[in-house]
mmCIF file of C-alpha atoms and ligand atoms in Angstrom:
data_model
loop_
_atom_site.group_PDB
_atom_site.id
_atom_site.type_symbol
_atom_site.label_atom_id
_atom_site.label_comp_id
_atom_site.label_asym_id
_atom_site.label_seq_id
_atom_site.Cartn_x
_atom_site.Cartn_y
_atom_site.Cartn_z
ATOM 1 C CA MET A 445 -0.240 0.080 -0.283
ATOM 2 C CA ASN A 446 1.384 3.525 -0.611
ATOM 3 C CA ARG A 447 3.032 5.269 2.312
ATOM 4 C CA VAL A 448 0.833 8.132 2.041
ATOM 5 C CA LYS A 449 -2.660 6.415 1.909
ATOM 6 C CA GLU A 450 -1.283 4.186 5.018
ATOM 7 C CA LEU A 451 -0.669 7.201 6.879
ATOM 8 C CA ALA A 452 -3.930 9.059 6.234
ATOM 9 C CA GLU A 453 -5.829 5.993 7.443
ATOM 10 C CA LYS A 454 -3.878 5.867 10.316
ATOM 11 C CA TYR A 455 -3.937 9.568 11.290
ATOM 12 C CA PHE A 456 -8.126 9.942 9.924
ATOM 13 C CA ASP A 457 -9.331 9.981 13.734
ATOM 14 C CA TYR A 458 -6.999 12.649 14.244
ATOM 15 C CA ALA A 459 -8.045 14.597 10.781
ATOM 16 C CA VAL A 460 -11.689 13.828 12.038
ATOM 17 C CA SER A 461 -10.947 15.396 15.600
ATOM 18 C CA MET A 462 -9.364 18.572 14.517
ATOM 19 C CA ARG A 463 -12.175 19.612 11.781
ATOM 20 C CA ARG A 464 -14.687 19.150 14.926
ATOM 21 C CA GLU A 465 -13.051 21.097 16.875
ATOM 22 C CA PHE A 466 -12.100 23.982 14.028
ATOM 23 C CA HIS A 467 -15.910 23.571 13.254
ATOM 24 C CA ARG A 468 -17.210 23.735 16.815
ATOM 25 C CA HIS A 469 -15.399 27.098 17.505
ATOM 26 C CA PRO A 470 -15.883 29.498 13.960
ATOM 27 C CA GLU A 471 -13.937 32.571 13.639
ATOM 28 C CA PRO A 472 -14.691 35.697 11.145
ATOM 29 C CA SER A 473 -12.072 36.433 8.468
ATOM 30 C CA MET A 474 -8.650 37.811 9.704
ATOM 31 C CA LYS A 475 -9.743 37.320 13.577
ATOM 32 C CA GLU A 476 -8.991 33.264 13.521
ATOM 33 C CA GLU A 477 -7.062 33.993 16.762
ATOM 34 C CA ARG A 478 -8.078 30.879 18.519
ATOM 35 C CA THR A 479 -7.537 28.812 15.272
ATOM 36 C CA CYS A 480 -4.350 30.299 15.224
ATOM 37 C CA SER A 481 -2.988 29.507 18.188
ATOM 38 C CA ARG A 482 -4.316 25.768 17.979
ATOM 39 C CA ILE A 483 -2.600 25.342 14.462
ATOM 40 C CA ILE A 484 0.851 26.584 16.189
ATOM 41 C CA GLU A 485 0.509 24.072 19.189
ATOM 42 C CA GLU A 486 -0.325 21.622 16.813
ATOM 43 C CA LEU A 487 2.610 21.805 14.722
ATOM 44 C CA GLU A 488 4.903 22.767 17.763
ATOM 45 C CA SER A 489 3.855 18.983 19.195
ATOM 46 C CA LEU A 490 5.570 17.769 15.847
ATOM 47 C CA GLY A 491 8.886 19.665 16.880
ATOM 48 C CA LEU A 492 8.378 21.677 13.900
ATOM 49 C CA LYS A 493 9.019 25.888 14.145
ATOM 50 C CA PRO A 494 5.410 27.659 12.734
ATOM 51 C CA LYS A 495 5.345 31.457 12.234
ATOM 52 C CA LYS A 496 2.402 33.766 12.288
ATOM 53 C CA ALA A 497 1.510 35.697 8.854
ATOM 54 C CA ALA A 498 -0.732 38.385 7.813
ATOM 55 C CA GLY A 499 -1.909 38.753 11.294
ATOM 56 C CA THR A 500 -3.730 35.149 12.361
ATOM 57 C CA GLY A 501 -2.075 33.230 9.304
ATOM 58 C CA VAL A 502 0.569 30.640 10.050
ATOM 59 C CA VAL A 503 3.355 29.796 8.036
ATOM 60 C CA CYS A 504 5.427 26.339 8.808
ATOM 61 C CA GLU A 505 8.278 24.405 6.876
ATOM 62 C CA ILE A 506 9.165 20.820 6.915
ATOM 63 C CA LYS A 507 12.464 20.278 5.390
ATOM 64 C CA GLY A 508 13.144 16.719 3.981
ATOM 65 C CA THR A 509 16.279 14.786 4.791
ATOM 66 C CA LYS A 510 16.535 12.552 1.716
ATOM 67 C CA LYS A 511 20.214 13.283 0.160
ATOM 68 C CA VAL A 512 19.502 14.850 -3.215
ATOM 69 C CA LYS A 513 20.807 17.969 -4.982
ATOM 70 C CA SER A 514 17.367 19.276 -5.408
ATOM 71 C CA SER A 515 16.367 22.273 -3.197
ATOM 72 C CA LYS A 516 12.931 22.942 -4.454
ATOM 73 C CA THR A 517 10.308 24.285 -2.218
ATOM 74 C CA ALA A 518 6.593 22.913 -2.522
ATOM 75 C CA ALA A 519 3.878 25.299 -0.866
ATOM 76 C CA LEU A 520 0.577 23.692 0.349
ATOM 77 C CA ARG A 521 -2.322 26.022 1.544
ATOM 78 C CA ALA A 522 -5.588 25.570 3.397
ATOM 79 C CA ASP A 523 -7.583 28.482 4.419
ATOM 80 C CA MET A 524 -9.017 29.053 8.166
ATOM 81 C CA ASP A 525 -11.920 31.120 8.375
ATOM 82 C CA ALA A 526 -15.823 30.840 9.114
ATOM 83 C CA LEU A 527 -18.869 32.658 7.907
ATOM 84 C CA GLU A 528 -21.037 34.903 9.357
ATOM 85 C CA LEU A 529 -23.889 32.582 9.380
ATOM 86 C CA GLU A 530 -26.499 30.591 11.824
ATOM 87 C CA GLU A 531 -25.394 26.939 11.819
ATOM 88 C CA LYS A 532 -28.825 24.981 11.543
ATOM 89 C CA ASN A 533 -26.864 21.625 11.728
ATOM 90 C CA GLU A 534 -27.812 19.186 14.770
ATOM 91 C CA VAL A 535 -24.616 17.711 15.676
ATOM 92 C CA ASP A 536 -22.646 17.619 18.459
ATOM 93 C CA TYR A 537 -19.691 19.588 17.091
ATOM 94 C CA LYS A 538 -22.390 22.722 16.305
ATOM 95 C CA SER A 539 -20.504 26.258 16.427
ATOM 96 C CA GLU A 540 -20.253 27.272 19.524
ATOM 97 C CA ASN A 541 -20.076 31.028 18.322
ATOM 98 C CA ASP A 542 -23.504 32.762 17.758
ATOM 99 C CA GLY A 543 -23.833 33.838 14.152
ATOM 100 C CA LEU A 544 -20.826 31.851 13.426
ATOM 101 C CA MET A 545 -20.308 28.820 10.873
ATOM 102 C CA HIS A 546 -17.902 26.902 8.839
ATOM 103 C CA GLY A 547 -20.041 26.895 6.366
ATOM 104 C CA CYS A 548 -17.224 26.387 3.342
ATOM 105 C CA GLY A 549 -15.435 23.763 4.799
ATOM 106 C CA HIS A 550 -12.272 25.790 5.744
ATOM 107 C CA ASP A 551 -12.324 23.605 8.765
ATOM 108 C CA GLY A 552 -12.077 20.852 6.721
ATOM 109 C CA HIS A 553 -8.989 22.234 5.094
ATOM 110 C CA THR A 554 -6.960 23.593 7.946
ATOM 111 C CA ALA A 555 -7.480 19.761 9.833
ATOM 112 C CA SER A 556 -6.410 18.223 6.352
ATOM 113 C CA LEU A 557 -3.140 20.249 6.013
ATOM 114 C CA LEU A 558 -2.288 19.660 10.179
ATOM 115 C CA THR A 559 -3.005 15.963 9.088
ATOM 116 C CA ALA A 560 -0.996 16.210 5.737
ATOM 117 C CA ALA A 561 2.267 17.694 7.887
ATOM 118 C CA LYS A 562 2.108 14.569 10.484
ATOM 119 C CA ILE A 563 2.242 12.506 7.206
ATOM 120 C CA LEU A 564 5.174 14.293 5.725
ATOM 121 C CA ASN A 565 6.786 14.879 8.969
ATOM 122 C CA ASP A 566 6.851 11.037 9.452
ATOM 123 C CA LEU A 567 8.030 10.769 5.591
ATOM 124 C CA LYS A 568 11.144 13.302 5.936
ATOM 125 C CA ALA A 569 13.733 10.722 4.943
ATOM 126 C CA GLU A 570 11.819 10.164 1.770
ATOM 127 C CA PHE A 571 12.203 13.897 0.041
ATOM 128 C CA ALA A 572 14.507 16.265 -0.232
ATOM 129 C CA GLY A 573 13.556 20.030 -0.515
ATOM 130 C CA THR A 574 10.913 22.187 1.794
ATOM 131 C CA VAL A 575 7.604 21.488 2.065
ATOM 132 C CA LYS A 576 6.090 25.071 3.337
ATOM 133 C CA LEU A 577 2.625 24.826 4.886
ATOM 134 C CA ILE A 578 0.391 27.863 4.657
ATOM 135 C CA PHE A 579 -2.612 28.426 6.893
ATOM 136 C CA GLN A 580 -4.485 31.086 5.239
ATOM 137 C CA PRO A 581 -6.836 33.544 6.969
ATOM 138 C CA GLY A 582 -9.216 35.813 5.647
ATOM 139 C CA GLU A 583 -10.366 33.993 2.249
ATOM 140 C CA GLU A 584 -14.092 34.834 2.403
ATOM 141 C CA ILE A 585 -13.419 38.492 2.164
ATOM 142 C CA ALA A 586 -10.521 37.935 -0.184
ATOM 143 C CA VAL A 587 -8.069 39.710 2.180
ATOM 144 C CA GLY A 588 -5.791 36.785 3.329
ATOM 145 C CA ALA A 589 -3.875 35.580 0.381
ATOM 146 C CA LYS A 590 -3.120 39.318 -0.951
ATOM 147 C CA THR A 591 -1.640 39.898 2.338
ATOM 148 C CA MET A 592 0.236 36.900 2.420
ATOM 149 C CA VAL A 593 1.668 37.495 -1.199
ATOM 150 C CA LYS A 594 2.399 41.079 0.108
ATOM 151 C CA GLU A 595 4.783 39.858 2.682
ATOM 152 C CA GLY A 596 6.801 37.580 0.566
ATOM 153 C CA VAL A 597 5.069 34.466 1.755
ATOM 154 C CA VAL A 598 5.540 32.652 -1.569
ATOM 155 C CA LYS A 599 8.589 34.282 -2.923
ATOM 156 C CA ASP A 600 10.662 31.284 -2.247
ATOM 157 C CA VAL A 601 8.155 28.720 -3.390
ATOM 158 C CA ASP A 602 8.136 26.726 -6.814
ATOM 159 C CA ALA A 603 5.219 25.368 -7.104
ATOM 160 C CA ILE A 604 1.660 25.646 -4.657
ATOM 161 C CA PHE A 605 -1.084 23.241 -4.154
ATOM 162 C CA GLY A 606 -4.581 23.861 -2.931
ATOM 163 C CA ILE A 607 -7.752 21.935 -1.848
ATOM 164 C CA HIS A 608 -11.301 22.818 -1.684
ATOM 165 C CA ILE A 609 -13.545 20.161 -0.044
ATOM 166 C CA TRP A 610 -16.879 20.300 -2.735
ATOM 167 C CA ASN A 611 -19.992 19.343 -2.027
ATOM 168 C CA ASP A 612 -20.745 19.764 -5.711
ATOM 169 C CA LEU A 613 -18.976 16.662 -6.134
ATOM 170 C CA GLU A 614 -19.612 13.078 -5.070
ATOM 171 C CA SER A 615 -17.529 12.117 -1.529
ATOM 172 C CA GLY A 616 -14.622 9.888 -3.098
ATOM 173 C CA LYS A 617 -14.317 11.983 -6.408
ATOM 174 C CA ILE A 618 -11.121 14.407 -7.111
ATOM 175 C CA SER A 619 -11.160 17.201 -9.749
ATOM 176 C CA VAL A 620 -7.815 18.645 -10.611
ATOM 177 C CA GLU A 621 -7.716 20.128 -14.260
ATOM 178 C CA ALA A 622 -5.245 22.293 -16.111
ATOM 179 C CA GLY A 623 -6.616 25.994 -17.307
ATOM 180 C CA PRO A 624 -9.659 28.051 -15.734
ATOM 181 C CA ARG A 625 -10.965 27.133 -12.698
ATOM 182 C CA MET A 626 -12.422 29.466 -10.690
ATOM 183 C CA ALA A 627 -13.560 33.200 -11.643
ATOM 184 C CA ALA A 628 -12.083 36.696 -11.162
ATOM 185 C CA VAL A 629 -15.004 38.292 -8.670
ATOM 186 C CA ASN A 630 -14.992 42.058 -8.930
ATOM 187 C CA GLN A 631 -17.780 44.427 -7.064
ATOM 188 C CA PHE A 632 -18.498 47.795 -8.877
ATOM 189 C CA ILE A 633 -20.346 50.508 -7.362
ATOM 190 C CA ILE A 634 -22.040 53.590 -9.656
ATOM 191 C CA ASN A 635 -22.942 56.467 -8.002
ATOM 192 C CA ILE A 636 -25.836 58.586 -10.265
ATOM 193 C CA GLN A 637 -25.813 62.266 -9.717
ATOM 194 C CA GLY A 638 -29.164 64.180 -11.011
ATOM 195 C CA GLU A 639 -30.774 66.975 -9.617
ATOM 196 C CA GLY A 640 -33.969 66.939 -7.682
ATOM 197 C CA GLY A 641 -36.701 68.511 -8.429
ATOM 198 C CA HIS A 642 -40.917 67.815 -8.367
ATOM 199 C CA GLY A 643 -42.102 64.534 -9.801
ATOM 200 C CA SER A 644 -44.717 66.507 -11.895
ATOM 201 C CA MET A 645 -42.043 68.702 -13.370
ATOM 202 C CA PRO A 646 -39.188 66.549 -14.187
ATOM 203 C CA HIS A 647 -37.963 68.579 -16.787
ATOM 204 C CA GLN A 648 -36.581 71.032 -14.112
ATOM 205 C CA GLY A 649 -34.212 68.508 -12.607
ATOM 206 C CA VAL A 650 -31.760 65.724 -13.922
ATOM 207 C CA ASP A 651 -33.479 62.224 -13.315
ATOM 208 C CA PRO A 652 -31.162 59.894 -11.755
ATOM 209 C CA ILE A 653 -33.883 56.983 -12.156
ATOM 210 C CA MET A 654 -33.858 57.259 -15.437
ATOM 211 C CA ALA A 655 -30.214 57.404 -16.210
ATOM 212 C CA GLY A 656 -29.616 54.629 -13.683
ATOM 213 C CA ALA A 657 -32.232 52.424 -15.902
ATOM 214 C CA ALA A 658 -30.653 53.386 -19.029
ATOM 215 C CA VAL A 659 -27.385 52.620 -17.012
ATOM 216 C CA VAL A 660 -28.350 49.072 -16.403
ATOM 217 C CA MET A 661 -29.745 48.437 -19.679
ATOM 218 C CA ASN A 662 -26.343 49.520 -21.223
ATOM 219 C CA LEU A 663 -24.119 48.152 -19.201
ATOM 220 C CA GLN A 664 -25.527 44.724 -20.304
ATOM 221 C CA THR A 665 -24.237 45.106 -23.730
ATOM 222 C CA ILE A 666 -20.823 44.664 -22.497
ATOM 223 C CA VAL A 667 -20.355 41.104 -22.168
ATOM 224 C CA SER A 668 -22.967 40.497 -25.178
ATOM 225 C CA ARG A 669 -21.253 43.071 -27.430
ATOM 226 C CA GLU A 670 -17.627 43.802 -26.373
ATOM 227 C CA PHE A 671 -16.274 40.257 -25.641
ATOM 228 C CA ASP A 672 -15.583 37.360 -27.527
ATOM 229 C CA PRO A 673 -18.528 35.199 -27.078
ATOM 230 C CA MET A 674 -16.272 31.725 -26.766
ATOM 231 C CA GLU A 675 -15.247 33.504 -23.298
ATOM 232 C CA PRO A 676 -17.479 33.201 -20.227
ATOM 233 C CA ALA A 677 -18.477 36.659 -18.747
ATOM 234 C CA VAL A 678 -21.038 37.905 -16.293
ATOM 235 C CA LEU A 679 -22.021 41.293 -15.407
ATOM 236 C CA SER A 680 -24.908 41.582 -12.787
ATOM 237 C CA VAL A 681 -26.468 44.455 -11.260
ATOM 238 C CA ASP A 682 -27.949 43.618 -7.789
ATOM 239 C CA ILE A 683 -28.518 46.826 -6.432
ATOM 240 C CA PHE A 684 -30.260 49.500 -7.582
ATOM 241 C CA ASN A 685 -31.534 51.978 -4.795
ATOM 242 C CA SER A 686 -32.878 55.753 -5.374
ATOM 243 C CA GLY A 687 -35.923 57.985 -4.416
ATOM 244 C CA SER A 688 -37.831 57.846 -1.357
ATOM 245 C CA LYS A 689 -41.271 59.533 -1.991
ATOM 246 C CA GLY A 690 -43.891 59.239 -5.010
ATOM 247 C CA ASN A 691 -43.617 62.886 -6.059
ATOM 248 C CA VAL A 692 -40.387 63.849 -5.288
ATOM 249 C CA LEU A 693 -37.477 63.510 -8.348
ATOM 250 C CA PRO A 694 -34.601 62.160 -6.371
ATOM 251 C CA ASP A 695 -31.096 63.490 -6.897
ATOM 252 C CA SER A 696 -29.063 60.190 -7.099
ATOM 253 C CA SER A 697 -29.389 56.729 -7.499
ATOM 254 C CA TYR A 698 -26.961 54.130 -6.312
ATOM 255 C CA LEU A 699 -25.799 50.635 -8.608
ATOM 256 C CA GLU A 700 -24.192 48.219 -7.061
ATOM 257 C CA GLY A 701 -22.972 44.527 -8.947
ATOM 258 C CA THR A 702 -20.561 41.845 -9.507
ATOM 259 C CA THR A 703 -18.211 41.065 -12.725
ATOM 260 C CA ARG A 704 -17.042 37.481 -12.939
ATOM 261 C CA CYS A 705 -14.849 36.219 -15.643
ATOM 262 C CA PHE A 706 -11.968 33.552 -16.686
ATOM 263 C CA SER A 707 -9.581 35.554 -19.035
ATOM 264 C CA ARG A 708 -7.082 37.515 -17.597
ATOM 265 C CA GLU A 709 -7.199 39.798 -20.564
ATOM 266 C CA ILE A 710 -11.160 40.414 -19.717
ATOM 267 C CA ASN A 711 -10.713 40.828 -15.919
ATOM 268 C CA HIS A 712 -7.871 43.806 -17.316
ATOM 269 C CA ASP A 713 -10.723 45.675 -19.484
ATOM 270 C CA PHE A 714 -13.798 45.247 -17.680
ATOM 271 C CA GLU A 715 -13.615 48.119 -15.488
ATOM 272 C CA GLY A 716 -12.370 50.641 -17.945
ATOM 273 C CA ILE A 717 -15.266 49.662 -20.166
ATOM 274 C CA ILE A 718 -17.953 49.990 -17.252
ATOM 275 C CA ALA A 719 -16.560 53.335 -16.869
ATOM 276 C CA ARG A 720 -16.993 54.055 -20.196
ATOM 277 C CA VAL A 721 -20.646 53.037 -20.736
ATOM 278 C CA ALA A 722 -21.844 54.339 -17.648
ATOM 279 C CA GLN A 723 -20.402 57.592 -18.106
ATOM 280 C CA GLU A 724 -21.438 58.233 -21.474
ATOM 281 C CA THR A 725 -25.000 56.709 -20.881
ATOM 282 C CA ALA A 726 -25.242 59.341 -17.877
ATOM 283 C CA ALA A 727 -23.938 62.109 -19.897
ATOM 284 C CA SER A 728 -27.016 61.719 -22.622
ATOM 285 C CA TYR A 729 -29.271 62.012 -19.684
ATOM 286 C CA ARG A 730 -27.549 65.264 -18.437
ATOM 287 C CA ALA A 731 -26.180 63.265 -15.171
ATOM 288 C CA GLU A 732 -23.263 62.266 -13.763
ATOM 289 C CA VAL A 733 -21.271 59.208 -12.682
ATOM 290 C CA GLU A 734 -18.666 58.293 -10.085
ATOM 291 C CA LEU A 735 -17.532 54.632 -10.429
ATOM 292 C CA GLU A 736 -16.139 52.509 -7.795
ATOM 293 C CA TYR A 737 -14.410 49.042 -8.582
ATOM 294 C CA ASN A 738 -12.858 46.450 -6.349
ATOM 295 C CA LYS A 739 -10.900 43.642 -7.643
ATOM 296 C CA MET A 740 -11.703 40.686 -4.963
ATOM 297 C CA THR A 741 -10.213 37.526 -6.864
ATOM 298 C CA LEU A 742 -8.162 37.050 -9.804
ATOM 299 C CA PRO A 743 -8.903 34.583 -12.067
ATOM 300 C CA LEU A 744 -7.806 30.925 -10.874
ATOM 301 C CA ILE A 745 -6.036 29.266 -13.630
ATOM 302 C CA ASN A 746 -4.265 26.189 -13.154
ATOM 303 C CA ASP A 747 -0.927 25.625 -14.380
ATOM 304 C CA GLN A 748 -0.512 22.678 -16.894
ATOM 305 C CA GLU A 749 2.205 21.071 -15.561
ATOM 306 C CA ILE A 750 1.658 21.489 -11.670
ATOM 307 C CA SER A 751 -1.957 19.883 -12.413
ATOM 308 C CA ALA A 752 -0.654 17.003 -13.828
ATOM 309 C CA THR A 753 1.799 16.162 -11.019
ATOM 310 C CA ALA A 754 -1.351 16.691 -8.592
ATOM 311 C CA LYS A 755 -3.567 14.414 -10.957
ATOM 312 C CA LYS A 756 -1.010 11.730 -10.560
ATOM 313 C CA ALA A 757 -0.903 12.354 -6.920
ATOM 314 C CA ALA A 758 -4.760 12.307 -6.717
ATOM 315 C CA ALA A 759 -4.128 8.792 -8.672
ATOM 316 C CA GLU A 760 -2.164 7.612 -6.381
ATOM 317 C CA VAL A 761 -4.406 8.133 -3.263
ATOM 318 C CA SER A 762 -7.177 7.737 -4.445
ATOM 319 C CA GLY A 763 -6.877 5.289 -7.758
ATOM 320 C CA GLN A 764 -7.550 6.662 -11.092
ATOM 321 C CA GLY A 765 -11.325 6.192 -10.778
ATOM 322 C CA SER A 766 -11.363 9.223 -8.529
ATOM 323 C CA ILE A 767 -10.234 11.757 -10.905
ATOM 324 C CA VAL A 768 -13.310 13.434 -12.464
ATOM 325 C CA LYS A 769 -13.721 16.473 -14.903
ATOM 326 C CA LEU A 770 -15.536 19.161 -13.180
ATOM 327 C CA ASP A 771 -16.893 22.469 -15.150
ATOM 328 C CA LYS A 772 -15.052 25.480 -13.744
ATOM 329 C CA THR A 773 -17.038 27.927 -11.604
ATOM 330 C CA THR A 774 -18.371 31.259 -11.493
ATOM 331 C CA GLY A 775 -17.560 31.403 -7.875
ATOM 332 C CA GLY A 776 -14.290 33.031 -6.587
ATOM 333 C CA GLU A 777 -11.069 31.744 -4.758
ATOM 334 C CA ASP A 778 -8.744 34.244 -3.250
ATOM 335 C CA PHE A 779 -5.898 31.342 -3.837
ATOM 336 C CA SER A 780 -5.475 33.235 -7.052
ATOM 337 C CA PHE A 781 -3.467 35.445 -5.910
ATOM 338 C CA PHE A 782 -1.002 32.933 -4.937
ATOM 339 C CA ALA A 783 -1.602 31.188 -8.428
ATOM 340 C CA ALA A 784 -0.782 34.752 -10.100
ATOM 341 C CA GLU A 785 2.851 34.649 -8.417
ATOM 342 C CA VAL A 786 3.467 31.219 -8.429
ATOM 343 C CA PRO A 787 2.842 27.960 -10.934
ATOM 344 C CA ALA A 788 -0.123 26.736 -8.954
ATOM 345 C CA ALA A 789 -2.971 23.743 -8.908
ATOM 346 C CA PHE A 790 -6.460 24.178 -7.117
ATOM 347 C CA ALA A 791 -7.861 21.001 -6.630
ATOM 348 C CA PHE A 792 -12.124 19.963 -5.573
ATOM 349 C CA VAL A 793 -11.966 17.289 -3.403
ATOM 350 C CA GLY A 794 -15.636 15.886 -3.335
ATOM 351 C CA SER A 795 -17.302 15.913 -0.177
ATOM 352 C CA ARG A 796 -21.128 15.431 -1.090
ATOM 353 C CA ASN A 797 -22.619 11.937 0.541
ATOM 354 C CA GLU A 798 -26.561 12.357 0.958
ATOM 355 C CA ALA A 799 -26.724 9.078 2.787
ATOM 356 C CA LYS A 800 -24.775 10.962 5.621
ATOM 357 C CA GLY A 801 -26.874 14.288 5.282
ATOM 358 C CA ALA A 802 -23.785 16.221 3.426
ATOM 359 C CA ASP A 803 -25.655 17.356 0.296
ATOM 360 C CA ALA A 804 -26.334 21.049 1.435
ATOM 361 C CA PRO A 805 -24.446 23.866 -1.134
ATOM 362 C CA HIS A 806 -21.636 25.546 0.420
ATOM 363 C CA HIS A 807 -22.807 28.742 2.711
ATOM 364 C CA HIS A 808 -25.926 27.215 3.385
ATOM 365 C CA PRO A 809 -26.799 26.859 7.129
ATOM 366 C CA GLU A 810 -27.169 23.022 6.981
ATOM 367 C CA PHE A 811 -23.712 22.628 5.096
ATOM 368 C CA ASN A 812 -21.978 19.666 6.365
ATOM 369 C CA ILE A 813 -19.274 17.195 4.832
ATOM 370 C CA ASP A 814 -18.880 13.583 4.502
ATOM 371 C CA GLU A 815 -15.813 13.242 6.629
ATOM 372 C CA GLU A 816 -14.225 10.750 4.375
ATOM 373 C CA ALA A 817 -13.160 13.547 2.396
ATOM 374 C CA LEU A 818 -10.294 14.738 5.252
ATOM 375 C CA LYS A 819 -8.592 11.391 4.436
ATOM 376 C CA THR A 820 -8.614 12.471 0.423
ATOM 377 C CA ALA A 821 -7.528 15.917 1.156
ATOM 378 C CA SER A 822 -4.705 14.772 3.977
ATOM 379 C CA GLY A 823 -3.375 12.351 1.575
ATOM 380 C CA LEU A 824 -3.469 14.352 -1.602
ATOM 381 C CA TYR A 825 -1.619 17.550 -0.020
ATOM 382 C CA ALA A 826 1.095 15.234 1.317
ATOM 383 C CA GLN A 827 1.418 12.911 -2.219
ATOM 384 C CA PHE A 828 1.636 16.376 -3.885
ATOM 385 C CA ALA A 829 4.674 17.683 -1.981
ATOM 386 C CA LEU A 830 6.532 14.592 -1.918
ATOM 387 C CA ASP A 831 5.845 13.654 -6.068
ATOM 388 C CA PHE A 832 6.460 17.485 -6.725
ATOM 389 C CA LEU A 833 9.693 17.522 -4.916
ATOM 390 C CA ASN A 834 10.866 14.071 -6.002
ATOM 391 C CA GLU A 835 10.279 14.670 -9.588
ATOM 392 C CA GLY A 836 12.956 14.647 -12.026
ATOM 393 C CA GLU A 837 15.658 14.057 -9.394
ATOM 394 C CA VAL A 838 18.923 12.416 -10.048
ATOM 395 C CA GLU A 839 20.234 10.399 -6.884
HETATM 396 ZN ZN1 ZN B 128 -16.865 30.313 1.267
HETATM 397 ZN ZN1 ZN B 129 -14.333 28.853 0.612
#
């Protein structure tokens, strides 16, 4: 039997107990204090020397002792934060923090990476180079990865591998494909300035609702008329607020929405096109606009070679039959900030199991996972590191 698989089996109870502990104590993004200190305690108990990064994040190296000349560094990343959500599951490890819940599975990621640390620590003699464990805070608000990149956490890294436990995929299945996997997420806010007046005499003012309505309609032509039809993109206006009384012409309106895309080029162009369409549309109604555009995540694009290494690792720990194809998703992941710096692969590890009541979608108050996924995830993390570091080595 594969050594990693054997150890993932041996430490499965540990993975489950850690996941349940984190589940019981969910913490908000960038405030994962308890989670951070528990990660540090667990890593120190293995004789490792973890360090804090990006506030409540943790970075820790495991050095291989195999005698070869190679000195590559493989990073493994898990996110740690919970969601502002009231848990509705009736389990004995239910959230003890009101209004907070591990509703995305990041508790499972942290537990799996700690388990992978145990596995790799046991197998130190079987690799050369360095494994860098990255426990990243603040994924849900897309702050943690960005901050870690700024702090230089991946500066010395040759490849990075991340996992998301995934309820849109059956437990036991793994998807890790090259190319775009998750979308760039951007937020736009458009303030439209008109001039107030009496609803019965609109010609005396500048109607920000009419201008806003036209902006909403014209924004919809961007995806259909300015981008390559072979490149998927989304633009949604999700908030349109204006006015307070039936006979008063308001002086401003407020639009807010999101854009999604998988192409780096479209992601680059989106902001400028929105600015032009909004400004020129509003101008034709004599109104003015102010645009605020916030880049939350980048397109998450898996590197060809690193994905191949990860796919091979997946076959080693879970069998060739476990590997499936999964469509990319318009959801976002701030792992994309690491992937923009370093060759990367991001895998989806199936956790859906209807028979075990693990079939609610992510971010749902009844979200839960088939904990078998922790075995897959911890094994996959460890196997990826071993395979990447041992690739092409000459003894
Ligand atoms: Zn989430
Ligand atoms: Zn997530």
